[in-house]
Short mmCIF file of C-alpha atoms in Angstrom, two decimals:
data_model
loop_
_atom_site.label_atom_id
_atom_site.label_comp_id
_atom_site.label_asym_id
_atom_site.label_seq_id
_atom_site.Cartn_x
_atom_site.Cartn_y
_atom_site.Cartn_z
CA MET A 804 14.46 42.28 -37.50
CA GLU A 805 17.60 41.71 -35.21
CA THR A 806 16.49 39.14 -32.95
CA LEU A 807 14.95 36.77 -35.59
CA LEU A 808 18.15 37.16 -37.48
CA SER A 809 20.28 36.44 -34.60
CA LEU A 810 18.12 33.23 -34.00
CA SER A 811 18.20 32.30 -37.52
CA ASN A 812 22.02 32.71 -37.50
CA ASP A 813 22.48 30.79 -34.38
CA LEU A 814 20.40 27.83 -35.67
CA ALA A 815 22.29 27.80 -38.88
CA GLY A 816 25.56 28.13 -37.12
CA ALA A 817 24.56 25.31 -34.70
CA VAL A 818 23.76 23.04 -37.63
CA GLU A 819 27.29 23.83 -39.29
CA ARG A 820 29.24 23.21 -36.16
CA ALA A 821 27.47 19.86 -35.34
CA ALA A 822 27.55 18.70 -38.92
CA ARG A 823 31.36 18.59 -38.86
CA ALA A 824 30.86 15.43 -36.82
CA VAL A 825 27.97 14.04 -38.39
CA VAL A 826 28.27 11.01 -40.77
CA ALA A 827 26.07 8.85 -42.74
CA VAL A 828 26.05 5.15 -41.50
CA HIS A 829 25.44 2.41 -44.22
CA ALA A 830 24.61 -0.62 -42.16
CA ARG A 831 21.29 -1.63 -43.67
CA PRO A 832 19.86 -1.93 -47.16
CA ARG A 833 18.33 1.25 -49.00
CA LEU A 834 18.26 3.96 -46.11
CA ALA A 835 21.46 5.18 -44.56
CA SER A 836 21.21 6.10 -40.87
CA THR A 837 23.18 9.11 -39.15
CA GLY A 838 26.03 8.64 -36.80
CA VAL A 839 27.88 10.94 -34.58
CA HIS A 840 31.82 11.11 -34.48
CA TRP A 841 32.06 10.73 -30.71
CA ARG A 842 35.86 10.31 -30.04
CA PRO A 843 38.64 10.00 -32.48
CA GLY A 844 38.09 7.24 -35.04
CA VAL A 845 34.90 6.17 -32.98
CA VAL A 846 31.27 6.55 -34.40
CA VAL A 847 28.15 6.08 -32.34
CA THR A 848 24.86 5.32 -34.00
CA ALA A 849 21.46 3.92 -33.40
CA ASP A 850 21.73 -0.04 -32.97
CA HIS A 851 18.42 -0.70 -34.72
CA THR A 852 19.81 0.69 -37.80
CA VAL A 853 22.80 -1.55 -37.82
CA ARG A 854 21.28 -4.72 -39.59
CA THR A 855 24.66 -6.24 -40.74
CA ASP A 856 27.86 -7.08 -39.08
CA ASP A 857 30.08 -6.67 -42.09
CA ASP A 858 30.72 -4.34 -45.11
CA LEU A 859 29.86 -1.26 -42.88
CA ARG A 860 30.65 2.05 -44.37
CA VAL A 861 30.56 5.45 -43.26
CA THR A 862 30.18 8.75 -45.31
CA ARG A 863 32.21 11.52 -43.92
CA PRO A 864 31.14 15.22 -43.90
CA ASP A 865 33.44 15.69 -46.86
CA GLY A 866 31.48 13.35 -48.81
CA ARG A 867 34.17 10.53 -48.85
CA THR A 868 32.86 7.01 -48.09
CA VAL A 869 35.17 4.88 -45.80
CA PRO A 870 34.97 1.29 -44.22
CA ALA A 871 33.98 0.87 -40.69
CA THR A 872 34.03 -2.06 -38.20
CA LEU A 873 31.54 -2.90 -35.50
CA ALA A 874 33.01 -2.55 -32.10
CA GLY A 875 29.87 -3.35 -30.14
CA ARG A 876 26.08 -3.11 -29.71
CA ASP A 877 23.75 -2.57 -26.88
CA PRO A 878 20.25 -3.04 -27.91
CA ALA A 879 18.85 -2.25 -24.40
CA THR A 880 19.82 1.46 -25.22
CA ASP A 881 19.75 1.35 -28.86
CA LEU A 882 23.33 2.20 -29.17
CA ALA A 883 26.13 0.99 -31.48
CA VAL A 884 29.71 1.71 -31.66
CA LEU A 885 31.73 1.73 -34.99
CA ARG A 886 35.48 2.06 -35.25
CA VAL A 887 36.48 4.14 -38.43
CA ALA A 888 40.11 4.30 -39.35
CA ASP A 889 39.91 7.04 -41.87
CA LEU A 890 37.76 9.67 -40.14
CA ALA A 891 39.38 13.24 -40.33
CA GLY A 892 38.10 16.06 -38.33
CA PRO A 893 37.43 16.58 -34.77
CA PRO A 894 34.84 14.63 -32.83
CA ALA A 895 31.55 16.33 -31.67
CA GLU A 896 31.72 18.97 -29.29
CA ARG A 897 29.52 18.00 -26.26
CA GLY A 898 27.26 19.93 -24.25
CA ASP A 899 25.50 19.09 -20.72
CA PRO A 900 22.16 17.42 -21.05
CA ALA A 901 21.57 18.34 -17.42
CA ARG A 902 21.14 21.99 -18.54
CA LEU A 903 18.54 21.46 -20.87
CA ARG A 904 15.16 22.83 -19.99
CA VAL A 905 11.60 22.18 -21.41
CA GLY A 906 11.13 24.70 -24.05
CA HIS A 907 14.82 25.06 -24.99
CA VAL A 908 15.04 25.24 -28.86
CA VAL A 909 17.01 22.27 -30.20
CA LEU A 910 17.93 20.62 -33.49
CA ALA A 911 18.19 17.14 -34.81
CA VAL A 912 20.89 16.89 -37.57
CA GLY A 913 20.71 14.19 -40.09
CA HIS A 914 23.40 13.16 -42.65
CA GLY A 915 23.70 15.50 -45.56
CA PRO A 916 23.41 17.65 -43.54
CA ARG A 917 19.72 17.89 -42.98
CA ALA A 918 18.16 19.79 -40.04
CA SER A 919 14.94 19.47 -38.03
CA TRP A 920 14.06 21.94 -35.40
CA GLY A 921 11.88 21.90 -32.27
CA VAL A 922 11.82 22.33 -28.60
CA VAL A 923 12.55 20.00 -25.55
CA SER A 924 9.09 18.69 -24.77
CA THR A 925 9.51 16.81 -21.55
CA LEU A 926 12.23 16.15 -19.09
CA GLY A 927 12.30 13.42 -16.55
CA GLU A 928 14.42 11.32 -14.26
CA ALA A 929 16.43 8.35 -15.20
CA TRP A 930 14.48 5.74 -16.77
CA ARG A 931 14.72 2.12 -18.02
CA THR A 932 13.97 1.05 -21.74
CA TRP A 933 11.79 -1.99 -22.31
CA ARG A 934 15.02 -4.10 -22.82
CA GLY A 935 16.38 -2.95 -19.38
CA GLY A 936 18.76 -0.35 -20.43
CA GLU A 937 19.23 2.55 -18.10
CA ILE A 938 18.96 5.98 -19.71
CA ASP A 939 20.14 8.78 -17.45
CA ARG A 940 17.58 11.21 -18.17
CA LEU A 941 14.20 11.28 -20.14
CA ILE A 942 14.29 13.71 -22.90
CA ARG A 943 11.25 14.05 -24.95
CA LEU A 944 11.28 16.30 -28.16
CA ASP A 945 8.64 18.13 -30.19
CA LEU A 946 10.32 17.77 -33.48
CA THR A 947 10.31 15.47 -36.45
CA LEU A 948 12.71 12.67 -36.93
CA TYR A 949 13.00 12.46 -40.77
CA PRO A 950 13.93 9.13 -42.31
CA GLY A 951 17.56 8.46 -41.69
CA PHE A 952 17.76 10.76 -38.76
CA SER A 953 18.24 7.89 -36.09
CA GLY A 954 21.54 7.90 -34.62
CA GLY A 955 22.23 11.51 -35.14
CA PRO A 956 22.99 14.27 -32.65
CA LEU A 957 20.60 16.27 -30.54
CA VAL A 958 21.95 19.87 -30.82
CA ASP A 959 21.43 22.81 -28.64
CA ALA A 960 21.27 26.32 -29.78
CA ARG A 961 25.12 26.67 -29.42
CA GLY A 962 25.83 23.77 -31.68
CA ASP A 963 26.88 21.38 -28.77
CA VAL A 964 25.86 17.69 -28.98
CA VAL A 965 23.61 16.98 -25.94
CA GLY A 966 22.48 13.61 -26.88
CA LEU A 967 21.48 11.25 -29.61
CA VAL A 968 18.09 11.10 -31.29
CA THR A 969 16.39 7.69 -32.13
CA SER A 970 13.15 6.48 -33.07
CA GLY A 971 14.15 2.81 -31.72
CA LEU A 972 13.45 3.23 -28.06
CA ALA A 973 9.66 3.96 -28.20
CA ARG A 974 7.07 3.90 -30.75
CA GLN A 975 5.78 7.28 -31.91
CA LEU A 976 8.00 9.16 -29.49
CA GLU A 977 10.83 11.43 -30.32
CA LEU A 978 13.48 10.65 -27.73
CA ALA A 979 17.01 11.37 -27.15
CA VAL A 980 19.67 9.46 -25.29
CA PRO A 981 21.53 11.89 -23.24
CA ALA A 982 25.26 12.42 -24.01
CA SER A 983 26.30 11.20 -20.36
CA THR A 984 24.48 7.74 -21.35
CA VAL A 985 26.25 7.64 -24.61
CA GLU A 986 29.57 8.06 -23.17
CA ARG A 987 29.00 5.43 -20.57
CA VAL A 988 27.71 2.77 -23.13
CA VAL A 989 30.50 3.85 -25.66
CA GLU A 990 33.10 3.19 -22.93
CA ALA A 991 31.61 -0.20 -22.20
CA LEU A 992 31.36 -1.16 -25.85
CA LEU A 993 34.86 -0.11 -26.74
CA ALA A 994 36.22 -2.05 -23.65
CA THR A 995 34.40 -5.26 -23.94
CA GLY A 996 32.03 -5.04 -26.99
CA ARG A 997 28.87 -5.23 -24.86
CA VAL A 998 27.12 -3.90 -21.92
CA ALA A 999 27.14 -6.54 -19.27
CA ARG A 1000 23.66 -6.51 -17.49
CA GLY A 1001 23.21 -7.85 -13.83
CA TYR A 1002 20.46 -10.39 -13.35
CA LEU A 1003 19.47 -12.81 -10.64
CA GLY A 1004 17.65 -15.57 -12.57
CA ILE A 1005 14.36 -15.22 -10.90
CA GLY A 1006 10.66 -14.76 -11.71
CA LEU A 1007 8.74 -12.81 -9.47
CA GLN A 1008 5.20 -11.73 -8.82
CA PRO A 1009 3.99 -8.86 -6.32
CA VAL A 1010 2.05 -9.92 -3.24
CA MET A 1011 0.62 -8.04 -0.40
CA LEU A 1012 2.38 -8.70 2.87
CA PRO A 1013 0.30 -9.54 6.00
CA GLU A 1014 0.58 -7.03 8.67
CA ALA A 1015 1.71 -9.68 11.09
CA LEU A 1016 4.74 -10.61 8.91
CA ARG A 1017 6.19 -7.20 8.37
CA PRO A 1018 7.83 -6.82 11.67
CA VAL A 1019 9.48 -10.19 11.17
CA VAL A 1020 11.74 -8.96 8.49
CA PRO A 1021 13.78 -5.56 8.91
CA GLY A 1022 13.12 -3.12 6.13
CA ALA A 1023 10.06 -4.82 4.72
CA GLY A 1024 7.29 -2.75 3.21
CA GLU A 1025 3.54 -3.38 2.43
CA GLN A 1026 4.37 -5.45 -0.70
CA GLY A 1027 6.74 -8.31 -1.38
CA LEU A 1028 7.50 -10.32 -4.26
CA ILE A 1029 6.82 -14.13 -4.38
CA VAL A 1030 9.25 -16.33 -6.29
CA VAL A 1031 7.30 -18.13 -8.95
CA ASN A 1032 10.36 -19.25 -11.12
CA VAL A 1033 14.10 -20.17 -10.42
CA GLU A 1034 16.34 -20.28 -13.21
CA PRO A 1035 18.35 -23.67 -12.87
CA ALA A 1036 21.96 -22.91 -12.06
CA GLY A 1037 21.26 -19.19 -12.01
CA PRO A 1038 22.64 -16.67 -9.37
CA ALA A 1039 19.34 -16.98 -7.30
CA ALA A 1040 19.32 -20.79 -7.41
CA THR A 1041 23.01 -20.95 -6.68
CA ALA A 1042 22.49 -18.78 -3.47
CA GLY A 1043 19.63 -21.07 -2.32
CA ILE A 1044 16.46 -19.14 -3.05
CA LEU A 1045 13.46 -21.40 -3.37
CA LEU A 1046 10.11 -21.31 -5.27
CA GLY A 1047 7.61 -19.73 -2.71
CA ASP A 1048 10.10 -17.46 -1.28
CA VAL A 1049 8.79 -14.00 -0.70
CA LEU A 1050 11.38 -11.23 -1.32
CA VAL A 1051 10.81 -8.21 1.01
CA ALA A 1052 14.11 -6.26 0.80
CA LEU A 1053 17.49 -6.05 -1.22
CA ASP A 1054 20.49 -4.60 0.64
CA GLY A 1055 18.15 -3.52 3.35
CA ARG A 1056 15.81 -1.53 1.08
CA ALA A 1057 12.22 -2.70 0.71
CA VAL A 1058 11.33 -3.79 -2.82
CA GLY A 1059 7.60 -4.19 -3.78
CA ASP A 1060 7.52 -4.42 -7.60
CA THR A 1061 9.96 -5.94 -10.15
CA ASP A 1062 11.05 -2.59 -11.52
CA ALA A 1063 12.53 -1.99 -7.89
CA VAL A 1064 14.40 -5.20 -8.32
CA GLN A 1065 15.65 -4.34 -11.86
CA GLY A 1066 16.71 -1.02 -10.58
CA VAL A 1067 19.04 -2.62 -8.03
CA VAL A 1068 20.34 -5.51 -9.89
CA ALA A 1069 20.73 -4.34 -13.60
CA GLY A 1070 23.20 -1.64 -12.77
CA ARG A 1071 25.27 -3.48 -10.43
CA PRO A 1072 28.66 -5.02 -11.33
CA ILE A 1073 28.68 -8.65 -12.24
CA GLY A 1074 29.86 -10.71 -9.49
CA SER A 1075 29.18 -8.16 -6.68
CA ALA A 1076 26.93 -9.42 -3.91
CA VAL A 1077 23.44 -8.37 -2.98
CA THR A 1078 21.80 -9.24 0.48
CA VAL A 1079 18.33 -10.58 -0.13
CA SER A 1080 15.93 -10.43 2.78
CA LEU A 1081 13.12 -12.82 2.37
CA VAL A 1082 10.13 -14.74 4.19
CA ARG A 1083 10.14 -18.45 3.97
CA ALA A 1084 7.16 -20.36 5.52
CA GLY A 1085 6.58 -17.34 7.82
CA ALA A 1086 10.11 -17.02 8.96
CA PRO A 1087 12.73 -14.58 7.97
CA VAL A 1088 15.76 -15.68 5.87
CA GLN A 1089 18.71 -13.69 4.59
CA LEU A 1090 20.90 -14.81 1.59
CA SER A 1091 23.76 -13.28 -0.18
CA VAL A 1092 23.42 -13.60 -4.04
CA ALA A 1093 26.21 -13.12 -6.33
CA ILE A 1094 24.88 -10.91 -9.40
CA GLY A 1095 25.33 -13.00 -12.57
CA GLU A 1096 25.27 -11.57 -16.15
CA ARG A 1097 22.22 -11.73 -18.16
CA PRO A 1098 22.70 -14.32 -20.88
CA ALA A 1099 22.39 -12.91 -24.37
CA GLY A 1100 18.91 -13.09 -25.69
CA LYS A 1101 17.13 -13.35 -22.37
CA ARG A 1102 15.02 -10.49 -21.10
CA MET B 772 25.96 32.53 -29.53
CA THR B 773 25.56 36.38 -29.03
CA ALA B 774 25.30 37.23 -25.37
CA ILE B 775 22.29 39.08 -24.50
CA ALA B 776 22.67 41.29 -21.67
CA THR B 777 18.86 42.00 -21.27
CA PRO B 778 16.03 40.57 -19.16
CA PRO B 779 15.13 36.98 -19.95
CA LEU B 780 12.09 37.74 -21.95
CA ALA B 781 13.50 40.49 -23.98
CA ALA B 782 14.66 37.99 -26.75
CA SER B 783 11.53 36.28 -27.14
CA ALA B 784 9.67 39.53 -27.11
CA GLY B 785 12.02 40.71 -29.97
CA ILE B 786 11.43 37.53 -31.75
CA ALA B 787 7.65 37.87 -31.53
CA ALA B 788 7.93 41.38 -32.77
CA ASP B 789 10.09 40.43 -35.67
CA LEU B 790 7.75 37.58 -36.74
CA GLU B 791 4.89 39.80 -36.64
CA ALA B 792 6.67 42.32 -38.88
CA VAL B 793 7.75 39.63 -41.23
CA ALA B 794 4.13 38.04 -41.23
CA GLY B 795 2.71 41.67 -41.91
CA ARG B 796 5.19 42.28 -44.93
CA LEU B 797 4.31 38.86 -46.49
CA ARG B 798 0.59 39.19 -46.02
CA ARG B 799 0.71 42.37 -47.99
CA VAL B 800 2.16 40.69 -50.99
CA THR B 801 0.16 37.39 -50.77
CA VAL B 802 -3.20 36.97 -52.59
CA VAL B 803 -5.99 34.38 -52.31
CA VAL B 804 -6.48 32.46 -55.58
CA GLY B 805 -9.68 30.99 -56.39
CA GLY B 806 -12.64 30.21 -54.41
CA ARG B 807 -12.81 31.12 -50.74
CA GLY B 808 -12.49 28.53 -48.07
CA GLN B 809 -10.83 25.31 -48.38
CA GLY B 810 -10.77 25.22 -52.30
CA ALA B 811 -8.38 28.51 -52.26
CA GLY B 812 -4.89 28.62 -53.00
CA ALA B 813 -2.27 31.53 -52.55
CA GLY B 814 -0.37 33.49 -54.97
CA ILE B 815 2.44 36.04 -54.76
CA VAL B 816 2.41 39.66 -56.28
CA TRP B 817 5.70 39.59 -58.32
CA ARG B 818 5.37 42.98 -59.81
CA PRO B 819 3.44 46.14 -58.97
CA ASP B 820 1.71 46.12 -62.41
CA GLY B 821 -0.43 43.10 -61.30
CA LEU B 822 1.85 40.10 -62.15
CA VAL B 823 0.94 37.47 -59.71
CA VAL B 824 2.95 34.06 -59.54
CA THR B 825 1.01 30.89 -58.15
CA ASN B 826 1.07 27.06 -58.67
CA ALA B 827 -0.16 25.47 -61.99
CA HIS B 828 -2.23 23.15 -59.89
CA VAL B 829 -3.91 26.25 -58.17
CA ALA B 830 -4.70 28.13 -61.45
CA ARG B 831 -5.85 26.57 -64.42
CA GLY B 832 -7.46 29.55 -66.27
CA ALA B 833 -9.07 32.85 -65.45
CA VAL B 834 -9.81 32.96 -61.91
CA GLY B 835 -10.95 35.32 -59.10
CA VAL B 836 -8.21 36.68 -56.94
CA THR B 837 -8.60 38.43 -53.56
CA LEU B 838 -5.93 41.14 -52.72
CA ALA B 839 -4.49 41.58 -49.19
CA ASP B 840 -6.70 44.81 -48.98
CA GLY B 841 -9.65 42.80 -49.54
CA ARG B 842 -10.46 43.90 -53.18
CA ARG B 843 -11.78 41.07 -55.23
CA LEU B 844 -10.52 41.05 -58.94
CA ARG B 845 -10.51 38.92 -62.02
CA ALA B 846 -7.20 37.60 -63.12
CA THR B 847 -6.22 36.21 -66.58
CA LEU B 848 -3.83 33.44 -67.00
CA VAL B 849 -0.80 34.55 -68.84
CA GLY B 850 1.61 31.76 -68.41
CA ARG B 851 1.56 28.12 -67.06
CA ASP B 852 4.05 25.49 -66.72
CA PRO B 853 2.59 22.23 -65.26
CA GLY B 854 5.91 20.54 -65.21
CA ARG B 855 7.36 23.03 -62.81
CA ASP B 856 3.92 23.71 -61.33
CA LEU B 857 4.03 27.42 -61.84
CA ALA B 858 1.43 29.84 -63.42
CA ALA B 859 1.35 33.40 -64.03
CA LEU B 860 -1.72 35.71 -63.51
CA ALA B 861 -2.34 39.23 -64.70
CA LEU B 862 -4.30 41.51 -62.51
CA PRO B 863 -6.16 44.67 -63.77
CA VAL B 864 -4.33 46.94 -61.20
CA ARG B 865 -1.43 49.17 -61.01
CA ASP B 866 1.00 50.06 -58.13
CA LEU B 867 0.50 47.04 -56.03
CA GLU B 868 3.07 46.46 -53.34
CA ALA B 869 5.29 43.42 -54.67
CA ALA B 870 7.31 40.81 -52.95
CA ALA B 871 11.09 41.46 -52.57
CA VAL B 872 12.64 38.38 -54.08
CA ASP B 873 15.87 36.76 -52.98
CA ASP B 874 17.70 34.34 -55.43
CA GLY B 875 18.65 32.12 -52.63
CA THR B 876 22.46 31.75 -53.14
CA ASP B 877 23.41 32.27 -49.60
CA LEU B 878 21.04 30.03 -47.81
CA ARG B 879 22.18 27.95 -44.95
CA VAL B 880 20.69 24.73 -43.55
CA GLY B 881 18.99 25.40 -40.38
CA GLN B 882 18.22 28.96 -40.87
CA LEU B 883 14.71 30.21 -40.27
CA VAL B 884 12.26 30.32 -42.96
CA VAL B 885 8.63 31.39 -43.00
CA ALA B 886 5.56 30.79 -45.10
CA VAL B 887 2.42 32.74 -45.51
CA GLY B 888 -0.71 31.18 -47.00
CA HIS B 889 -4.40 30.08 -46.43
CA PRO B 890 -4.22 26.63 -44.87
CA PHE B 891 -7.50 25.22 -44.05
CA GLY B 892 -9.08 28.46 -45.42
CA LEU B 893 -7.44 30.73 -42.81
CA ALA B 894 -6.28 33.78 -44.65
CA GLY B 895 -2.80 34.90 -44.10
CA ALA B 896 -1.65 32.26 -41.57
CA LEU B 897 1.97 32.25 -40.76
CA SER B 898 4.37 29.12 -40.40
CA VAL B 899 7.81 29.03 -39.25
CA GLY B 900 10.38 26.52 -39.72
CA VAL B 901 14.02 25.95 -40.88
CA LEU B 902 15.75 25.12 -43.98
CA HIS B 903 15.95 21.26 -44.11
CA ARG B 904 18.77 20.64 -46.57
CA GLY B 905 20.76 22.44 -49.22
CA PRO B 906 18.89 23.26 -52.40
CA THR B 907 18.55 20.19 -54.61
CA GLY B 908 18.94 19.82 -58.23
CA ARG B 909 21.69 22.10 -58.78
CA GLU B 910 22.75 20.00 -61.86
CA ASP B 911 19.48 20.62 -63.51
CA PRO B 912 18.79 24.43 -64.03
CA ASP B 913 15.10 23.72 -64.31
CA GLY B 914 14.80 21.35 -61.61
CA GLY B 915 15.34 21.67 -57.82
CA TRP B 916 13.20 22.40 -54.80
CA LEU B 917 13.90 24.40 -51.56
CA VAL B 918 12.98 21.93 -48.76
CA ALA B 919 11.97 23.28 -45.33
CA ASP B 920 11.20 21.59 -42.11
CA LEU B 921 7.89 23.53 -41.83
CA ARG B 922 4.23 22.48 -41.43
CA LEU B 923 2.17 23.55 -44.36
CA ALA B 924 -1.56 22.60 -45.50
CA PRO B 925 -3.15 22.52 -49.02
CA GLY B 926 -4.18 26.30 -48.76
CA ASN B 927 -0.38 27.22 -48.59
CA SER B 928 0.12 26.24 -52.34
CA GLY B 929 1.11 29.14 -54.48
CA GLY B 930 2.16 31.26 -51.38
CA PRO B 931 5.56 32.57 -50.49
CA LEU B 932 8.42 30.77 -48.75
CA ALA B 933 10.48 33.58 -47.40
CA ASP B 934 13.58 34.27 -45.30
CA GLU B 935 13.81 35.98 -41.78
CA ARG B 936 13.50 39.43 -43.55
CA GLY B 937 10.54 38.51 -45.51
CA ARG B 938 12.34 38.30 -48.86
CA VAL B 939 10.68 35.55 -51.10
CA LEU B 940 12.97 32.51 -51.76
CA GLY B 941 10.33 30.48 -53.54
CA VAL B 942 6.63 29.58 -54.17
CA ASN B 943 5.27 26.72 -51.80
CA ALA B 944 4.19 23.80 -54.06
CA MET B 945 4.02 20.53 -52.12
CA ILE B 946 4.02 18.71 -48.81
CA HIS B 947 5.82 15.52 -48.43
CA GLY B 948 6.15 13.58 -44.91
CA GLY B 949 6.23 16.79 -42.89
CA LEU B 950 8.52 18.74 -45.19
CA ALA B 951 7.67 21.68 -47.28
CA LEU B 952 8.68 21.92 -50.95
CA ALA B 953 9.00 25.29 -52.77
CA VAL B 954 10.03 26.16 -56.39
CA PRO B 955 12.95 28.26 -56.03
CA SER B 956 12.82 31.95 -57.13
CA VAL B 957 15.44 31.54 -59.85
CA ALA B 958 13.07 28.84 -61.44
CA VAL B 959 10.25 31.24 -61.13
CA GLN B 960 12.28 33.88 -62.93
CA ARG B 961 13.29 31.52 -65.74
CA PHE B 962 9.67 30.53 -66.05
CA LEU B 963 8.60 34.19 -66.47
CA ARG B 964 11.36 34.70 -68.98
CA ARG B 965 10.42 31.92 -71.23
CA ALA B 966 6.70 33.12 -71.02
CA GLY B 967 7.94 36.43 -72.25
CA LEU B 968 6.46 38.11 -69.05
CA VAL B 969 9.81 39.55 -67.83
CA ALA B 970 12.71 40.95 -69.95
CA PRO B 971 15.68 38.30 -70.55
#
């Protein structure tokens, strides 16, 4: 019975360890969600569980409920950061999500603490959420996220926190945001209260580039993107991009679909320049566009 | 985490062997209560002299019981508490192998728990999960549940929830949103004492 006992003790130990940094977050009526003590005095939770900006409270592992203030939120990655003055105990001990493998036994820990176990089901490369948030790694889990578990830690068998679990990024999928992404977003939210996302202010549709046209523009591929909308006074308009222009490359790299454009632009610093290669009435044009900040509320 | 200085699959092979041993142990003390197939529930041999514990919703009167060795016997109902969803049956046998029972005072959230029962008519099926939360209802000596992150189906009712060693922690009674709820063994002991079936 040794190995089974060993596994059982490891799992129980992992829950105990992680639970020292798990709090209940009271930011919506009825059902508290879970949060992780990420840095001293800082709790990270799932943004979709924060329905109010004031009278936020957090219940500590010792059972005491204390006030919290909202430091910032990023709906694109479903993360929100709270400042909690009265939060005793050490922050979560983190593990490296890059070391996860499909089949690894993992736990989700909810406030209480409560435990749910399972395995890493799928791992993939960086992906973009439907709101344009960049998640460093795709982590899908075969485990149950019980009510109130969103915002809590994904824990490996050692008890290290390798990510945050949430039901808010995709329907019917148990996903985790890797610790590396959480750290990046926490940093941005603590500094400025939001995550600034780059944008061009432009609507695009894929088109096939005629063969004859491809050699005309260096770096062009088989597809380009025709401009069907230009936001007045947006970054593209300011740079002189016109309706009907066909985008073929950004910074010398061919772009054939809107995901490729988002991939270059959304992660770039606001104000940095990107070189846009396009075809206008059959002739090549190159323009430099200063990346602007996506206005709040716009996709 | 204990360092394992053995080939990579040795740990999983060990776990598989241990699970097989636990499943075997529990199957020997688990009975089928009621008709065969989907209508059946489970029961636990609580004492070698034929005392079997199950849920009140599984046994409402005299009922047929199938032992682990295949013998089919007629059991009489000797105690029933619908409020706690427990029932006690008496089998006309002696010297049965009885469950090892644990009073659950040292349970840890996240530890492994196992269940044996007859979900979907499969006899002696094993489920493995973890303890979801600390025991509820400490304030009420007659109340409280053990809650496990464990997948059960209706034929598991009345069967054992046990620890990694196969010691029975409770009687599986309910499923709720992916969780399994069991009546703790201390509540079972109280029920048996009140019914005059065990010494106080």
